[in-house]
Amino acid sequence: MSEGWHLAQYNLAKLRKPLTDPLLADFVSAIDRVNHLGDAAPGFVWRHQTEEGNSTSIRPRDDESIILNFTVWDSVEALFDFTYHSDHVEVYRKRRKWFEHVEWQYLVLWWVPAGHIPTIAEGEERLLHLNTHGATPHAFTFKQRFAAPAGEAAENLAP
């Protein structure tokens, strides 16, 4: 855990077919189960969701095939453990069946002051920054991580 800071995670996926297509039936049926796993995971802080309890109806871009996943965690390690060392990995391994390969970075991580709820606009800005400039303390990936800021009071920083 990083004192005074939480880790935001924003990622996009490009659907091969609409969510109502039989190709995505296994994915759609796993959404609630995976969300509940995440909600109960150590280090989980927050996830973006609509009244339906997920965010599959949100389209952050002018592309009906792009869906998002947006969460906040108390550390990179907590998110990494959930992603790769929980029952989430069973669904993650099937992602190529449901989602198209994209040539751009689709997942971005960044530090937010504890208690701050990031917006989709922030996620889009961080993802654009990552794709334009590569990994930096402003926007990074699991492979190129940056520690939470040190020596600054988190509550005094603008997101």
PDB file of C-alpha atoms in Angstrom:
ATOM      1  CA  MET A   1       0.000   0.000   0.000  1.00  0.00           C
ATOM      2  CA  SER A   2       1.229   3.490  -0.864  1.00  0.00           C
ATOM      3  CA  GLU A   3       0.468   5.933   1.931  1.00  0.00           C
ATOM      4  CA  GLY A   4      -1.883   8.634   0.699  1.00  0.00           C
ATOM      5  CA  TRP A   5      -2.120   7.215  -2.819  1.00  0.00           C
ATOM      6  CA  HIS A   6      -4.227   4.716  -4.719  1.00  0.00           C
ATOM      7  CA  LEU A   7      -3.667   3.174  -8.118  1.00  0.00           C
ATOM      8  CA  ALA A   8      -6.155   3.885 -10.907  1.00  0.00           C
ATOM      9  CA  GLN A   9      -6.496   1.323 -13.682  1.00  0.00           C
ATOM     10  CA  TYR A  10      -8.283   2.099 -16.945  1.00  0.00           C
ATOM     11  CA  ASN A  11      -8.490  -0.278 -19.852  1.00  0.00           C
ATOM     12  CA  LEU A  12     -10.411  -0.585 -23.055  1.00  0.00           C
ATOM     13  CA  ALA A  13     -11.365  -3.631 -25.075  1.00  0.00           C
ATOM     14  CA  LYS A  14     -12.580  -3.782 -28.667  1.00  0.00           C
ATOM     15  CA  LEU A  15     -15.381  -6.321 -28.946  1.00  0.00           C
ATOM     16  CA  ARG A  16     -15.331  -8.774 -31.837  1.00  0.00           C
ATOM     17  CA  LYS A  17     -19.150  -8.717 -31.921  1.00  0.00           C
ATOM     18  CA  PRO A  18     -21.927  -6.864 -30.071  1.00  0.00           C
ATOM     19  CA  LEU A  19     -22.472  -7.947 -26.459  1.00  0.00           C
ATOM     20  CA  THR A  20     -25.725  -9.626 -27.529  1.00  0.00           C
ATOM     21  CA  ASP A  21     -23.941 -11.937 -29.991  1.00  0.00           C
ATOM     22  CA  PRO A  22     -23.609 -15.619 -28.976  1.00  0.00           C
ATOM     23  CA  LEU A  23     -19.811 -15.338 -29.397  1.00  0.00           C
ATOM     24  CA  LEU A  24     -19.745 -13.141 -26.279  1.00  0.00           C
ATOM     25  CA  ALA A  25     -22.214 -15.153 -24.187  1.00  0.00           C
ATOM     26  CA  ASP A  26     -19.485 -16.614 -21.953  1.00  0.00           C
ATOM     27  CA  PHE A  27     -17.973 -13.179 -21.414  1.00  0.00           C
ATOM     28  CA  VAL A  28     -21.312 -11.551 -20.589  1.00  0.00           C
ATOM     29  CA  SER A  29     -22.246 -14.368 -18.207  1.00  0.00           C
ATOM     30  CA  ALA A  30     -18.920 -13.939 -16.346  1.00  0.00           C
ATOM     31  CA  ILE A  31     -19.150 -10.169 -15.832  1.00  0.00           C
ATOM     32  CA  ASP A  32     -21.069 -10.159 -12.531  1.00  0.00           C
ATOM     33  CA  ARG A  33     -19.004 -13.016 -11.075  1.00  0.00           C
ATOM     34  CA  VAL A  34     -15.704 -11.328 -11.957  1.00  0.00           C
ATOM     35  CA  ASN A  35     -16.918  -7.966 -10.663  1.00  0.00           C
ATOM     36  CA  HIS A  36     -17.880  -9.566  -7.342  1.00  0.00           C
ATOM     37  CA  LEU A  37     -14.464 -11.246  -7.163  1.00  0.00           C
ATOM     38  CA  GLY A  38     -12.808  -7.884  -7.709  1.00  0.00           C
ATOM     39  CA  ASP A  39     -15.013  -6.101  -5.201  1.00  0.00           C
ATOM     40  CA  ALA A  40     -14.003  -8.652  -2.551  1.00  0.00           C
ATOM     41  CA  ALA A  41     -10.303  -8.793  -3.485  1.00  0.00           C
ATOM     42  CA  PRO A  42      -7.689  -7.513  -1.039  1.00  0.00           C
ATOM     43  CA  GLY A  43      -6.709  -3.977  -1.956  1.00  0.00           C
ATOM     44  CA  PHE A  44      -9.809  -3.200  -4.019  1.00  0.00           C
ATOM     45  CA  VAL A  45     -11.043   0.383  -3.539  1.00  0.00           C
ATOM     46  CA  TRP A  46     -13.549   1.284  -6.286  1.00  0.00           C
ATOM     47  CA  ARG A  47     -14.860   0.351  -9.730  1.00  0.00           C
ATOM     48  CA  HIS A  48     -16.772   2.297 -12.325  1.00  0.00           C
ATOM     49  CA  GLN A  49     -20.311   1.033 -12.737  1.00  0.00           C
ATOM     50  CA  THR A  50     -23.751   2.104 -13.851  1.00  0.00           C
ATOM     51  CA  GLU A  51     -27.050   1.235 -12.177  1.00  0.00           C
ATOM     52  CA  GLU A  52     -26.771  -2.199 -13.809  1.00  0.00           C
ATOM     53  CA  GLY A  53     -23.726  -2.903 -11.625  1.00  0.00           C
ATOM     54  CA  ASN A  54     -21.156  -2.913 -14.424  1.00  0.00           C
ATOM     55  CA  SER A  55     -19.900  -0.519 -17.090  1.00  0.00           C
ATOM     56  CA  THR A  56     -20.673  -2.447 -20.278  1.00  0.00           C
ATOM     57  CA  SER A  57     -23.191   0.179 -21.439  1.00  0.00           C
ATOM     58  CA  ILE A  58     -20.583   2.961 -21.354  1.00  0.00           C
ATOM     59  CA  ARG A  59     -18.830   3.762 -24.617  1.00  0.00           C
ATOM     60  CA  PRO A  60     -15.933   6.140 -23.926  1.00  0.00           C
ATOM     61  CA  ARG A  61     -15.286   6.736 -27.635  1.00  0.00           C
ATOM     62  CA  ASP A  62     -17.377   7.058 -30.762  1.00  0.00           C
ATOM     63  CA  ASP A  63     -17.098   3.322 -31.334  1.00  0.00           C
ATOM     64  CA  GLU A  64     -19.844   0.955 -30.189  1.00  0.00           C
ATOM     65  CA  SER A  65     -17.335  -1.900 -30.064  1.00  0.00           C
ATOM     66  CA  ILE A  66     -15.145  -0.277 -27.371  1.00  0.00           C
ATOM     67  CA  ILE A  67     -15.961  -1.110 -23.748  1.00  0.00           C
ATOM     68  CA  LEU A  68     -14.108  -0.115 -20.605  1.00  0.00           C
ATOM     69  CA  ASN A  69     -12.980  -1.443 -17.276  1.00  0.00           C
ATOM     70  CA  PHE A  70     -12.042   1.157 -14.673  1.00  0.00           C
ATOM     71  CA  THR A  71     -10.949   0.436 -11.103  1.00  0.00           C
ATOM     72  CA  VAL A  72      -8.942   1.845  -8.200  1.00  0.00           C
ATOM     73  CA  TRP A  73      -6.702  -0.264  -5.940  1.00  0.00           C
ATOM     74  CA  ASP A  74      -4.543   0.405  -2.918  1.00  0.00           C
ATOM     75  CA  SER A  75      -1.396  -0.809  -4.723  1.00  0.00           C
ATOM     76  CA  VAL A  76       0.000  -2.137  -7.989  1.00  0.00           C
ATOM     77  CA  GLU A  77       0.574  -5.465  -6.258  1.00  0.00           C
ATOM     78  CA  ALA A  78      -3.088  -5.792  -5.229  1.00  0.00           C
ATOM     79  CA  LEU A  79      -4.265  -5.186  -8.792  1.00  0.00           C
ATOM     80  CA  PHE A  80      -1.607  -7.518 -10.209  1.00  0.00           C
ATOM     81  CA  ASP A  81      -2.574 -10.291  -7.773  1.00  0.00           C
ATOM     82  CA  PHE A  82      -6.244  -9.955  -8.657  1.00  0.00           C
ATOM     83  CA  THR A  83      -5.546  -9.855 -12.388  1.00  0.00           C
ATOM     84  CA  TYR A  84      -3.113 -12.771 -12.600  1.00  0.00           C
ATOM     85  CA  HIS A  85      -3.479 -14.812  -9.396  1.00  0.00           C
ATOM     86  CA  SER A  86      -7.220 -15.047  -8.768  1.00  0.00           C
ATOM     87  CA  ASP A  87     -10.131 -16.689 -10.545  1.00  0.00           C
ATOM     88  CA  HIS A  88     -10.141 -13.597 -12.791  1.00  0.00           C
ATOM     89  CA  VAL A  89      -7.309 -15.203 -14.771  1.00  0.00           C
ATOM     90  CA  GLU A  90      -9.712 -17.881 -16.049  1.00  0.00           C
ATOM     91  CA  VAL A  91     -11.686 -15.186 -17.876  1.00  0.00           C
ATOM     92  CA  TYR A  92      -8.577 -13.189 -18.809  1.00  0.00           C
ATOM     93  CA  ARG A  93      -7.120 -16.174 -20.667  1.00  0.00           C
ATOM     94  CA  LYS A  94     -10.146 -16.224 -22.991  1.00  0.00           C
ATOM     95  CA  ARG A  95      -9.907 -12.525 -23.951  1.00  0.00           C
ATOM     96  CA  ARG A  96      -8.728 -13.213 -27.522  1.00  0.00           C
ATOM     97  CA  LYS A  97     -11.974 -15.079 -28.202  1.00  0.00           C
ATOM     98  CA  TRP A  98     -14.042 -11.987 -27.356  1.00  0.00           C
ATOM     99  CA  PHE A  99     -11.808  -8.991 -28.091  1.00  0.00           C
ATOM    100  CA  GLU A 100      -9.932  -7.844 -31.155  1.00  0.00           C
ATOM    101  CA  HIS A 101      -6.202  -7.268 -31.059  1.00  0.00           C
ATOM    102  CA  VAL A 102      -5.396  -3.553 -31.110  1.00  0.00           C
ATOM    103  CA  GLU A 103      -2.125  -1.890 -32.049  1.00  0.00           C
ATOM    104  CA  TRP A 104      -2.279   0.654 -29.229  1.00  0.00           C
ATOM    105  CA  GLN A 105      -1.827   0.435 -25.479  1.00  0.00           C
ATOM    106  CA  TYR A 106      -5.229  -0.405 -24.050  1.00  0.00           C
ATOM    107  CA  LEU A 107      -4.397  -0.423 -20.324  1.00  0.00           C
ATOM    108  CA  VAL A 108      -3.013   2.453 -18.298  1.00  0.00           C
ATOM    109  CA  LEU A 109      -2.141   2.833 -14.619  1.00  0.00           C
ATOM    110  CA  TRP A 110      -1.570   6.024 -12.626  1.00  0.00           C
ATOM    111  CA  TRP A 111      -1.516   7.214  -9.029  1.00  0.00           C
ATOM    112  CA  VAL A 112      -4.392   9.218  -7.595  1.00  0.00           C
ATOM    113  CA  PRO A 113      -4.690  10.811  -4.164  1.00  0.00           C
ATOM    114  CA  ALA A 114      -6.469   8.404  -1.799  1.00  0.00           C
ATOM    115  CA  GLY A 115     -10.172   9.192  -1.839  1.00  0.00           C
ATOM    116  CA  HIS A 116     -10.146  10.656  -5.350  1.00  0.00           C
ATOM    117  CA  ILE A 117     -12.561   8.987  -7.771  1.00  0.00           C
ATOM    118  CA  PRO A 118     -11.104   9.366 -11.264  1.00  0.00           C
ATOM    119  CA  THR A 119     -13.271  10.136 -14.272  1.00  0.00           C
ATOM    120  CA  ILE A 120     -13.470   8.528 -17.692  1.00  0.00           C
ATOM    121  CA  ALA A 121     -12.019  11.761 -19.099  1.00  0.00           C
ATOM    122  CA  GLU A 122      -8.981  11.267 -16.834  1.00  0.00           C
ATOM    123  CA  GLY A 123      -8.653   7.672 -17.989  1.00  0.00           C
ATOM    124  CA  GLU A 124      -8.833   8.720 -21.639  1.00  0.00           C
ATOM    125  CA  GLU A 125      -6.241  11.467 -21.073  1.00  0.00           C
ATOM    126  CA  ARG A 126      -3.862   9.052 -19.313  1.00  0.00           C
ATOM    127  CA  LEU A 127      -4.278   6.426 -22.018  1.00  0.00           C
ATOM    128  CA  LEU A 128      -3.604   9.013 -24.727  1.00  0.00           C
ATOM    129  CA  HIS A 129      -0.534  10.185 -22.813  1.00  0.00           C
ATOM    130  CA  LEU A 130       0.751   6.602 -22.567  1.00  0.00           C
ATOM    131  CA  ASN A 131       0.214   5.982 -26.269  1.00  0.00           C
ATOM    132  CA  THR A 132       1.861   9.280 -27.208  1.00  0.00           C
ATOM    133  CA  HIS A 133       4.799   9.384 -24.780  1.00  0.00           C
ATOM    134  CA  GLY A 134       5.272   5.838 -23.538  1.00  0.00           C
ATOM    135  CA  ALA A 135       5.387   4.923 -19.869  1.00  0.00           C
ATOM    136  CA  THR A 136       6.059   7.825 -17.524  1.00  0.00           C
ATOM    137  CA  PRO A 137       5.088   8.527 -13.908  1.00  0.00           C
ATOM    138  CA  HIS A 138       1.968  10.217 -15.375  1.00  0.00           C
ATOM    139  CA  ALA A 139       0.763   7.068 -17.167  1.00  0.00           C
ATOM    140  CA  PHE A 140       2.343   3.623 -17.006  1.00  0.00           C
ATOM    141  CA  THR A 141       1.821  -0.136 -17.311  1.00  0.00           C
ATOM    142  CA  PHE A 142       2.471  -3.290 -15.305  1.00  0.00           C
ATOM    143  CA  LYS A 143       5.640  -3.842 -17.339  1.00  0.00           C
ATOM    144  CA  GLN A 144       6.940  -0.321 -16.755  1.00  0.00           C
ATOM    145  CA  ARG A 145       5.806   0.648 -13.267  1.00  0.00           C
ATOM    146  CA  PHE A 146       6.415   3.811 -11.329  1.00  0.00           C
ATOM    147  CA  ALA A 147       6.180   4.175  -7.565  1.00  0.00           C
ATOM    148  CA  ALA A 148       3.628   6.457  -5.967  1.00  0.00           C
ATOM    149  CA  PRO A 149       4.864  10.023  -5.602  1.00  0.00           C
ATOM    150  CA  ALA A 150       6.997  10.655  -2.535  1.00  0.00           C
ATOM    151  CA  GLY A 151       7.534  13.819  -0.571  1.00  0.00           C
ATOM    152  CA  GLU A 152       4.264  15.420  -1.644  1.00  0.00           C
ATOM    153  CA  ALA A 153       1.007  15.573   0.273  1.00  0.00           C
ATOM    154  CA  ALA A 154      -1.478  13.633  -1.837  1.00  0.00           C
ATOM    155  CA  GLU A 155      -4.429  15.725  -0.715  1.00  0.00           C
ATOM    156  CA  ASN A 156      -2.731  18.880  -2.057  1.00  0.00           C
ATOM    157  CA  LEU A 157      -2.280  17.598  -5.601  1.00  0.00           C
ATOM    158  CA  ALA A 158      -4.751  17.993  -8.410  1.00  0.00           C
ATOM    159  CA  PRO A 159      -5.453  14.685 -10.172  1.00  0.00           C
TER     160      PRO A 159
END
